Amino acid sequence: MNADESVIGRIETEVALLMRFGEATRRAIPVEPHRSLDRAAYVILRHLEEAGPQNVSALAARLNLDGSTVTRQVGAMEREGLIAREADPSDGRGTLVSATAAGLRRMSVVRNARAEVYAELLAEWSDRDRTELATLLARLNEALAARTRARRR
């Protein structure tokens, strides 16, 4: 095994562990804020907060999901009062999805609870290390999203 294969192997293992420990951490915390939204609803609300109202196709593209999957998730979120649909002013046949005040409040509670966990976990890390981790995770997420988009074409 050459040095590059060894590094890739370490990355693969660390990503697998990150996913496993992240899920285990989420499930092990009995505090309600961590469990008040499922992952899909959380990500959709975070995106709507950042990007504003979107149609389902735009949400699906951003989240690298099938439109029918997002439609089901949006329907469930609408029933819970987390999002609202309104006519798309640029396309009379379409609708836009936007976060409701209640949805944003719940998302904010979850985000703050998660931020507390990460602040505690990374308290001993330097500002530089935390910034580097954030930068590298963003790059990894973008590479994963780009790969998924390319495979769908």
GROMACS .gro file of N, CA and C in nm:
model
  459
    1MET      N    1   0.085  -0.117   0.000
    1MET     CA    2   0.000   0.000   0.000
    1MET      C    3   0.090   0.123   0.000
    2ASN      N    4   0.064   0.215  -0.095
    2ASN     CA    5   0.145   0.336  -0.099
    2ASN      C    6   0.090   0.440  -0.001
    3ALA      N    7   0.162   0.549   0.015
    3ALA     CA    8   0.125   0.652   0.113
    3ALA      C    9  -0.012   0.712   0.084
    4ASP      N   10  -0.045   0.733  -0.044
    4ASP     CA   11  -0.175   0.791  -0.080
    4ASP      C   12  -0.289   0.697  -0.043
    5GLU      N   13  -0.270   0.567  -0.069
    5GLU     CA   14  -0.373   0.469  -0.033
    5GLU      C   15  -0.392   0.463   0.118
    6SER      N   16  -0.283   0.477   0.191
    6SER     CA   17  -0.290   0.476   0.337
    6SER      C   18  -0.369   0.595   0.389
    7VAL      N   19  -0.345   0.713   0.333
    7VAL     CA   20  -0.417   0.833   0.375
    7VAL      C   21  -0.565   0.821   0.339
    8ILE      N   22  -0.595   0.774   0.218
    8ILE     CA   23  -0.735   0.756   0.178
    8ILE      C   24  -0.803   0.656   0.270
    9GLY      N   25  -0.734   0.550   0.306
    9GLY     CA   26  -0.789   0.452   0.399
    9GLY      C   27  -0.820   0.514   0.534
   10ARG      N   28  -0.730   0.599   0.584
   10ARG     CA   29  -0.754   0.668   0.711
   10ARG      C   30  -0.875   0.760   0.700
   11ILE      N   31  -0.885   0.832   0.588
   11ILE     CA   32  -0.999   0.923   0.569
   11ILE      C   33  -1.128   0.843   0.568
   12GLU      N   34  -1.130   0.732   0.494
   12GLU     CA   35  -1.251   0.650   0.487
   12GLU      C   36  -1.293   0.604   0.626
   13THR      N   37  -1.196   0.558   0.704
   13THR     CA   38  -1.226   0.511   0.839
   13THR      C   39  -1.275   0.625   0.927
   14GLU      N   40  -1.208   0.739   0.920
   14GLU     CA   41  -1.247   0.853   1.004
   14GLU      C   42  -1.386   0.906   0.969
   15VAL      N   43  -1.420   0.907   0.841
   15VAL     CA   44  -1.554   0.952   0.801
   15VAL      C   45  -1.659   0.853   0.852
   16ALA      N   46  -1.631   0.724   0.839
   16ALA     CA   47  -1.724   0.622   0.890
   16ALA      C   48  -1.743   0.638   1.040
   17LEU      N   49  -1.635   0.661   1.112
   17LEU     CA   50  -1.645   0.681   1.257
   17LEU      C   51  -1.718   0.811   1.290
   18LEU      N   52  -1.691   0.915   1.215
   18LEU     CA   53  -1.760   1.043   1.237
   18LEU      C   54  -1.911   1.025   1.225
   19MET      N   55  -1.952   0.956   1.121
   19MET     CA   56  -2.095   0.933   1.102
   19MET      C   57  -2.152   0.849   1.217
   20ARG      N   58  -2.082   0.747   1.256
   20ARG     CA   59  -2.129   0.659   1.364
   20ARG      C   60  -2.134   0.732   1.497
   21PHE      N   61  -2.026   0.802   1.532
   21PHE     CA   62  -2.022   0.873   1.661
   21PHE      C   63  -2.119   0.990   1.662
   22GLY      N   64  -2.136   1.056   1.549
   22GLY     CA   65  -2.232   1.166   1.541
   22GLY      C   66  -2.372   1.118   1.569
   23GLU      N   67  -2.410   1.007   1.508
   23GLU     CA   68  -2.544   0.952   1.531
   23GLU      C   69  -2.558   0.901   1.673
   24ALA      N   70  -2.455   0.834   1.724
   24ALA     CA   71  -2.460   0.783   1.861
   24ALA      C   72  -2.472   0.899   1.961
   25THR      N   73  -2.401   1.006   1.935
   25THR     CA   74  -2.407   1.123   2.023
   25THR      C   75  -2.547   1.183   2.021
   26ARG      N   76  -2.605   1.195   1.901
   26ARG     CA   77  -2.740   1.250   1.888
   26ARG      C   78  -2.841   1.165   1.966
   27ARG      N   79  -2.832   1.033   1.952
   27ARG     CA   80  -2.927   0.945   2.018
   27ARG      C   81  -2.906   0.938   2.168
   28ALA      N   82  -2.783   0.957   2.213
   28ALA     CA   83  -2.752   0.943   2.356
   28ALA      C   84  -2.791   1.066   2.437
   29ILE      N   85  -2.816   1.177   2.373
   29ILE     CA   86  -2.852   1.298   2.445
   29ILE      C   87  -3.003   1.301   2.462
   30PRO      N   88  -3.051   1.285   2.584
   30PRO     CA   89  -3.196   1.275   2.605
   30PRO      C   90  -3.267   1.411   2.600
   31VAL      N   91  -3.192   1.516   2.587
   31VAL     CA   92  -3.250   1.649   2.591
   31VAL      C   93  -3.341   1.670   2.470
   32GLU      N   94  -3.460   1.718   2.494
   32GLU     CA   95  -3.561   1.738   2.390
   32GLU      C   96  -3.513   1.821   2.271
   33PRO      N   97  -3.440   1.930   2.292
   33PRO     CA   98  -3.404   2.010   2.174
   33PRO      C   99  -3.334   1.931   2.065
   34HIS      N  100  -3.255   1.833   2.103
   34HIS     CA  101  -3.182   1.755   2.004
   34HIS      C  102  -3.275   1.667   1.921
   35ARG      N  103  -3.392   1.639   1.973
   35ARG     CA  104  -3.482   1.545   1.908
   35ARG      C  105  -3.609   1.610   1.854
   36SER      N  106  -3.618   1.741   1.860
   36SER     CA  107  -3.743   1.806   1.823
   36SER      C  108  -3.763   1.816   1.671
   37LEU      N  109  -3.659   1.791   1.594
   37LEU     CA  110  -3.670   1.789   1.447
   37LEU      C  111  -3.591   1.670   1.395
   38ASP      N  112  -3.644   1.604   1.291
   38ASP     CA  113  -3.563   1.501   1.229
   38ASP      C  114  -3.458   1.568   1.141
   39ARG      N  115  -3.360   1.490   1.099
   39ARG     CA  116  -3.249   1.547   1.022
   39ARG      C  117  -3.294   1.616   0.895
   40ALA      N  118  -3.388   1.555   0.824
   40ALA     CA  119  -3.434   1.613   0.697
   40ALA      C  120  -3.499   1.749   0.720
   41ALA      N  121  -3.586   1.758   0.819
   41ALA     CA  122  -3.653   1.885   0.849
   41ALA      C  123  -3.552   1.990   0.891
   42TYR      N  124  -3.455   1.951   0.970
   42TYR     CA  125  -3.352   2.044   1.016
   42TYR      C  126  -3.276   2.103   0.897
   43VAL      N  127  -3.231   2.017   0.807
   43VAL     CA  128  -3.152   2.062   0.692
   43VAL      C  129  -3.237   2.151   0.600
   44ILE      N  130  -3.361   2.112   0.578
   44ILE     CA  131  -3.449   2.193   0.493
   44ILE      C  132  -3.470   2.331   0.555
   45LEU      N  133  -3.498   2.335   0.684
   45LEU     CA  134  -3.518   2.464   0.750
   45LEU      C  135  -3.392   2.549   0.751
   46ARG      N  136  -3.277   2.488   0.772
   46ARG     CA  137  -3.150   2.564   0.766
   46ARG      C  138  -3.132   2.626   0.628
   47HIS      N  139  -3.162   2.547   0.524
   47HIS     CA  140  -3.146   2.599   0.388
   47HIS      C  141  -3.246   2.712   0.362
   48LEU      N  142  -3.370   2.694   0.402
   48LEU     CA  143  -3.470   2.799   0.379
   48LEU      C  144  -3.435   2.927   0.456
   49GLU      N  145  -3.378   2.911   0.573
   49GLU     CA  146  -3.336   3.029   0.650
   49GLU      C  147  -3.229   3.107   0.575
   50GLU      N  148  -3.135   3.035   0.515
   50GLU     CA  149  -3.024   3.098   0.443
   50GLU      C  150  -3.065   3.152   0.307
   51ALA      N  151  -3.144   3.073   0.233
   51ALA     CA  152  -3.172   3.105   0.093
   51ALA      C  153  -3.307   3.172   0.070
   52GLY      N  154  -3.396   3.164   0.167
   52GLY     CA  155  -3.529   3.220   0.148
   52GLY      C  156  -3.619   3.120   0.078
   53PRO      N  157  -3.740   3.161   0.044
   53PRO     CA  158  -3.837   3.069  -0.019
   53PRO      C  159  -3.780   3.003  -0.144
   54GLN      N  160  -3.812   2.875  -0.158
   54GLN     CA  161  -3.762   2.794  -0.269
   54GLN      C  162  -3.874   2.706  -0.322
   55ASN      N  163  -3.864   2.669  -0.448
   55ASN     CA  164  -3.957   2.566  -0.495
   55ASN      C  165  -3.897   2.430  -0.461
   56VAL      N  166  -3.978   2.327  -0.469
   56VAL     CA  167  -3.934   2.193  -0.431
   56VAL      C  168  -3.817   2.147  -0.517
   57SER      N  169  -3.818   2.181  -0.644
   57SER     CA  170  -3.707   2.141  -0.732
   57SER      C  171  -3.575   2.201  -0.686
   58ALA      N  172  -3.577   2.328  -0.647
   58ALA     CA  173  -3.454   2.392  -0.599
   58ALA      C  174  -3.408   2.329  -0.468
   59LEU      N  175  -3.502   2.299  -0.380
   59LEU     CA  176  -3.466   2.231  -0.255
   59LEU      C  177  -3.405   2.095  -0.284
   60ALA      N  178  -3.468   2.019  -0.372
   60ALA     CA  179  -3.418   1.886  -0.406
   60ALA      C  180  -3.277   1.894  -0.464
   61ALA      N  181  -3.255   1.990  -0.551
   61ALA     CA  182  -3.122   2.006  -0.612
   61ALA      C  183  -3.019   2.041  -0.506
   62ARG      N  184  -3.053   2.133  -0.417
   62ARG     CA  185  -2.959   2.176  -0.313
   62ARG      C  186  -2.924   2.063  -0.218
   63LEU      N  187  -3.024   1.980  -0.188
   63LEU     CA  188  -3.005   1.873  -0.091
   63LEU      C  189  -2.965   1.741  -0.155
   64ASN      N  190  -2.952   1.742  -0.288
   64ASN     CA  191  -2.916   1.622  -0.362
   64ASN      C  192  -3.013   1.507  -0.334
   65LEU      N  193  -3.142   1.540  -0.339
   65LEU     CA  194  -3.246   1.441  -0.319
   65LEU      C  195  -3.341   1.440  -0.437
   66ASP      N  196  -3.414   1.333  -0.449
   66ASP     CA  197  -3.517   1.322  -0.550
   66ASP      C  198  -3.632   1.416  -0.514
   67GLY      N  199  -3.693   1.477  -0.615
   67GLY     CA  200  -3.803   1.570  -0.592
   67GLY      C  201  -3.919   1.508  -0.516
   68SER      N  202  -3.950   1.381  -0.543
   68SER     CA  203  -4.061   1.317  -0.473
   68SER      C  204  -4.030   1.300  -0.324
   69THR      N  205  -3.904   1.276  -0.292
   69THR     CA  206  -3.863   1.264  -0.152
   69THR      C  207  -3.883   1.398  -0.080
   70VAL      N  208  -3.839   1.505  -0.144
   70VAL     CA  209  -3.853   1.638  -0.084
   70VAL      C  210  -4.001   1.675  -0.073
   71THR      N  211  -4.079   1.640  -0.174
   71THR     CA  212  -4.223   1.669  -0.170
   71THR      C  213  -4.287   1.603  -0.048
   72ARG      N  214  -4.252   1.477  -0.020
   72ARG     CA  215  -4.306   1.408   0.098
   72ARG      C  216  -4.261   1.477   0.227
   73GLN      N  217  -4.132   1.512   0.233
   73GLN     CA  218  -4.080   1.577   0.353
   73GLN      C  219  -4.147   1.712   0.375
   74VAL      N  220  -4.163   1.789   0.267
   74VAL     CA  221  -4.227   1.919   0.276
   74VAL      C  222  -4.372   1.904   0.321
   75GLY      N  223  -4.441   1.803   0.270
   75GLY     CA  224  -4.579   1.779   0.311
   75GLY      C  225  -4.590   1.753   0.461
   76ALA      N  226  -4.501   1.669   0.513
   76ALA     CA  227  -4.501   1.639   0.656
   76ALA      C  228  -4.468   1.764   0.737
   77MET      N  229  -4.372   1.842   0.688
   77MET     CA  230  -4.335   1.964   0.759
   77MET      C  231  -4.448   2.067   0.756
   78GLU      N  232  -4.521   2.072   0.647
   78GLU     CA  233  -4.633   2.165   0.637
   78GLU      C  234  -4.742   2.126   0.737
   79ARG      N  235  -4.767   1.996   0.749
   79ARG     CA  236  -4.868   1.950   0.846
   79ARG      C  237  -4.829   1.984   0.990
   80GLU      N  238  -4.698   1.989   1.016
   80GLU     CA  239  -4.649   2.024   1.150
   80GLU      C  240  -4.640   2.176   1.170
   81GLY      N  241  -4.666   2.253   1.065
   81GLY     CA  242  -4.659   2.398   1.076
   81GLY      C  243  -4.518   2.453   1.069
   82LEU      N  244  -4.424   2.374   1.018
   82LEU     CA  245  -4.284   2.416   1.011
   82LEU      C  246  -4.255   2.498   0.885
   83ILE      N  247  -4.329   2.470   0.780
   83ILE     CA  248  -4.313   2.543   0.654
   83ILE      C  249  -4.451   2.580   0.602
   84ALA      N  250  -4.451   2.675   0.508
   84ALA     CA  251  -4.575   2.715   0.442
   84ALA      C  252  -4.548   2.717   0.292
   85ARG      N  253  -4.654   2.693   0.216
   85ARG     CA  254  -4.645   2.701   0.071
   85ARG      C  255  -4.723   2.823   0.025
   86GLU      N  256  -4.672   2.887  -0.079
   86GLU     CA  257  -4.741   3.001  -0.138
   86GLU      C  258  -4.720   2.997  -0.289
   87ALA      N  259  -4.805   3.063  -0.362
   87ALA     CA  260  -4.792   3.066  -0.508
   87ALA      C  261  -4.659   3.131  -0.546
   88ASP      N  262  -4.595   3.074  -0.646
   88ASP     CA  263  -4.470   3.129  -0.698
   88ASP      C  264  -4.505   3.246  -0.789
   89PRO      N  265  -4.465   3.368  -0.753
   89PRO     CA  266  -4.501   3.484  -0.835
   89PRO      C  267  -4.440   3.480  -0.975
   90SER      N  268  -4.332   3.405  -0.993
   90SER     CA  269  -4.270   3.398  -1.125
   90SER      C  270  -4.324   3.283  -1.209
   91ASP      N  271  -4.403   3.194  -1.146
   91ASP     CA  272  -4.461   3.079  -1.217
   91ASP      C  273  -4.594   3.047  -1.151
   92GLY      N  274  -4.701   3.092  -1.209
   92GLY     CA  275  -4.833   3.075  -1.151
   92GLY      C  276  -4.872   2.932  -1.122
   93ARG      N  277  -4.809   2.837  -1.189
   93ARG     CA  278  -4.841   2.695  -1.166
   93ARG      C  279  -4.766   2.638  -1.047
   94GLY      N  280  -4.657   2.702  -1.009
   94GLY     CA  281  -4.571   2.648  -0.905
   94GLY      C  282  -4.597   2.709  -0.768
   95THR      N  283  -4.531   2.649  -0.669
   95THR     CA  284  -4.540   2.701  -0.533
   95THR      C  285  -4.400   2.718  -0.476
   96LEU      N  286  -4.392   2.809  -0.383
   96LEU     CA  287  -4.268   2.829  -0.308
   96LEU      C  288  -4.288   2.778  -0.167
   97VAL      N  289  -4.183   2.723  -0.112
   97VAL     CA  290  -4.183   2.673   0.025
   97VAL      C  291  -4.101   2.771   0.108
   98SER      N  292  -4.157   2.812   0.221
   98SER     CA  293  -4.082   2.899   0.311
   98SER      C  294  -4.097   2.851   0.454
   99ALA      N  295  -3.998   2.882   0.535
   99ALA     CA  296  -4.002   2.844   0.675
   99ALA      C  297  -4.101   2.933   0.749
  100THR      N  298  -4.176   2.875   0.839
  100THR     CA  299  -4.264   2.955   0.925
  100THR      C  300  -4.185   3.002   1.046
  101ALA      N  301  -4.240   3.097   1.119
  101ALA     CA  302  -4.176   3.143   1.242
  101ALA      C  303  -4.159   3.026   1.338
  102ALA      N  304  -4.260   2.939   1.348
  102ALA     CA  305  -4.252   2.822   1.436
  102ALA      C  306  -4.141   2.728   1.390
  103GLY      N  307  -4.130   2.708   1.259
  103GLY     CA  308  -4.025   2.622   1.206
  103GLY      C  309  -3.886   2.678   1.236
  104LEU      N  310  -3.870   2.808   1.218
  104LEU     CA  311  -3.741   2.870   1.246
  104LEU      C  312  -3.707   2.865   1.395
  105ARG      N  313  -3.807   2.879   1.480
  105ARG     CA  314  -3.781   2.870   1.625
  105ARG      C  315  -3.733   2.730   1.661
  106ARG      N  316  -3.802   2.626   1.610
  106ARG     CA  317  -3.761   2.489   1.641
  106ARG      C  318  -3.623   2.459   1.587
  107MET      N  319  -3.596   2.504   1.465
  107MET     CA  320  -3.464   2.482   1.405
  107MET      C  321  -3.357   2.552   1.488
  108SER      N  322  -3.385   2.672   1.535
  108SER     CA  323  -3.290   2.748   1.615
  108SER      C  324  -3.260   2.678   1.747
  109VAL      N  325  -3.361   2.620   1.809
  109VAL     CA  326  -3.341   2.546   1.933
  109VAL      C  327  -3.248   2.427   1.910
  110VAL      N  328  -3.272   2.354   1.802
  110VAL     CA  329  -3.187   2.239   1.769
  110VAL      C  330  -3.045   2.286   1.737
  111ARG      N  331  -3.033   2.390   1.655
  111ARG     CA  332  -2.900   2.442   1.619
  111ARG      C  333  -2.823   2.483   1.744
  112ASN      N  334  -2.888   2.553   1.836
  112ASN     CA  335  -2.820   2.597   1.957
  112ASN      C  336  -2.779   2.480   2.045
  113ALA      N  337  -2.865   2.379   2.055
  113ALA     CA  338  -2.832   2.260   2.134
  113ALA      C  339  -2.712   2.187   2.072
  114ARG      N  340  -2.711   2.177   1.940
  114ARG     CA  341  -2.598   2.111   1.873
  114ARG      C  342  -2.471   2.193   1.888
  115ALA      N  343  -2.483   2.324   1.878
  115ALA     CA  344  -2.366   2.411   1.893
  115ALA      C  345  -2.305   2.395   2.032
  116GLU      N  346  -2.389   2.379   2.134
  116GLU     CA  347  -2.337   2.358   2.270
  116GLU      C  348  -2.254   2.231   2.277
  117VAL      N  349  -2.303   2.124   2.215
  117VAL     CA  350  -2.230   1.998   2.216
  117VAL      C  351  -2.094   2.015   2.147
  118TYR      N  352  -2.095   2.077   2.028
  118TYR     CA  353  -1.968   2.094   1.956
  118TYR      C  354  -1.875   2.190   2.026
  119ALA      N  355  -1.928   2.293   2.088
  119ALA     CA  356  -1.843   2.386   2.164
  119ALA      C  357  -1.774   2.313   2.279
  120GLU      N  358  -1.848   2.225   2.344
  120GLU     CA  359  -1.790   2.147   2.453
  120GLU      C  360  -1.684   2.050   2.400
  121LEU      N  361  -1.716   1.979   2.292
  121LEU     CA  362  -1.622   1.882   2.236
  121LEU      C  363  -1.493   1.947   2.186
  122LEU      N  364  -1.506   2.067   2.134
  122LEU     CA  365  -1.391   2.134   2.072
  122LEU      C  366  -1.330   2.244   2.158
  123ALA      N  367  -1.368   2.247   2.284
  123ALA     CA  368  -1.322   2.354   2.374
  123ALA      C  369  -1.170   2.361   2.385
  124GLU      N  370  -1.105   2.248   2.379
  124GLU     CA  371  -0.959   2.246   2.393
  124GLU      C  372  -0.886   2.272   2.261
  125TRP      N  373  -0.960   2.280   2.152
  125TRP     CA  374  -0.898   2.305   2.022
  125TRP      C  375  -0.870   2.454   2.007
  126SER      N  376  -0.766   2.486   1.934
  126SER     CA  377  -0.736   2.627   1.906
  126SER      C  378  -0.837   2.682   1.807
  127ASP      N  379  -0.848   2.815   1.804
  127ASP     CA  380  -0.935   2.878   1.704
  127ASP      C  381  -0.894   2.836   1.564
  128ARG      N  382  -0.765   2.829   1.541
  128ARG     CA  383  -0.715   2.790   1.409
  128ARG      C  384  -0.758   2.649   1.373
  129ASP      N  385  -0.747   2.555   1.468
  129ASP     CA  386  -0.788   2.418   1.440
  129ASP      C  387  -0.938   2.408   1.414
  130ARG      N  388  -1.019   2.480   1.492
  130ARG     CA  389  -1.165   2.478   1.470
  130ARG      C  390  -1.198   2.537   1.332
  131THR      N  391  -1.132   2.646   1.296
  131THR     CA  392  -1.155   2.707   1.165
  131THR      C  393  -1.114   2.613   1.053
  132GLU      N  394  -1.000   2.548   1.069
  132GLU     CA  395  -0.954   2.453   0.968
  132GLU      C  396  -1.050   2.335   0.954
  133LEU      N  397  -1.099   2.284   1.066
  133LEU     CA  398  -1.196   2.175   1.061
  133LEU      C  399  -1.320   2.218   0.985
  134ALA      N  400  -1.372   2.337   1.016
  134ALA     CA  401  -1.492   2.387   0.947
  134ALA      C  402  -1.467   2.400   0.797
  135THR      N  403  -1.352   2.451   0.760
  135THR     CA  404  -1.318   2.468   0.619
  135THR      C  405  -1.308   2.333   0.548
  136LEU      N  406  -1.240   2.239   0.609
  136LEU     CA  407  -1.223   2.107   0.546
  136LEU      C  408  -1.354   2.030   0.539
  137LEU      N  409  -1.438   2.041   0.641
  137LEU     CA  410  -1.568   1.975   0.635
  137LEU      C  411  -1.654   2.034   0.524
  138ALA      N  412  -1.650   2.166   0.509
  138ALA     CA  413  -1.725   2.230   0.400
  138ALA      C  414  -1.675   2.181   0.264
  139ARG      N  415  -1.543   2.170   0.249
  139ARG     CA  416  -1.488   2.119   0.122
  139ARG      C  417  -1.531   1.976   0.097
  140LEU      N  418  -1.529   1.893   0.201
  140LEU     CA  419  -1.571   1.754   0.185
  140LEU      C  420  -1.719   1.747   0.148
  141ASN      N  421  -1.803   1.823   0.216
  141ASN     CA  422  -1.945   1.824   0.183
  141ASN      C  423  -1.970   1.871   0.041
  142GLU      N  424  -1.899   1.972  -0.004
  142GLU     CA  425  -1.917   2.020  -0.142
  142GLU      C  426  -1.871   1.914  -0.242
  143ALA      N  427  -1.762   1.845  -0.213
  143ALA     CA  428  -1.716   1.738  -0.303
  143ALA      C  429  -1.818   1.625  -0.309
  144LEU      N  430  -1.874   1.589  -0.195
  144LEU     CA  431  -1.976   1.484  -0.193
  144LEU      C  432  -2.100   1.528  -0.271
  145ALA      N  433  -2.142   1.652  -0.253
  145ALA     CA  434  -2.259   1.704  -0.326
  145ALA      C  435  -2.232   1.708  -0.476
  146ALA      N  436  -2.115   1.752  -0.515
  146ALA     CA  437  -2.081   1.760  -0.658
  146ALA      C  438  -2.080   1.620  -0.720
  147ARG      N  439  -2.028   1.524  -0.647
  147ARG     CA  440  -2.024   1.386  -0.698
  147ARG      C  441  -2.166   1.333  -0.718
  148THR      N  442  -2.252   1.360  -0.623
  148THR     CA  443  -2.391   1.314  -0.633
  148THR      C  444  -2.460   1.381  -0.752
  149ARG      N  445  -2.439   1.511  -0.769
  149ARG     CA  446  -2.499   1.583  -0.882
  149ARG      C  447  -2.450   1.526  -1.014
  150ALA      N  448  -2.322   1.498  -1.024
  150ALA     CA  449  -2.264   1.446  -1.148
  150ALA      C  450  -2.320   1.308  -1.182
  151ARG      N  451  -2.343   1.226  -1.081
  151ARG     CA  452  -2.394   1.091  -1.105
  151ARG      C  453  -2.540   1.091  -1.146
  152ARG      N  454  -2.613   1.196  -1.111
  152ARG     CA  455  -2.754   1.205  -1.148
  152ARG      C  456  -2.773   1.249  -1.293
  153ARG      N  457  -2.672   1.303  -1.353
  153ARG     CA  458  -2.684   1.351  -1.491
  153ARG      C  459  -2.680   1.238  -1.588
   0.00000   0.00000   0.00000
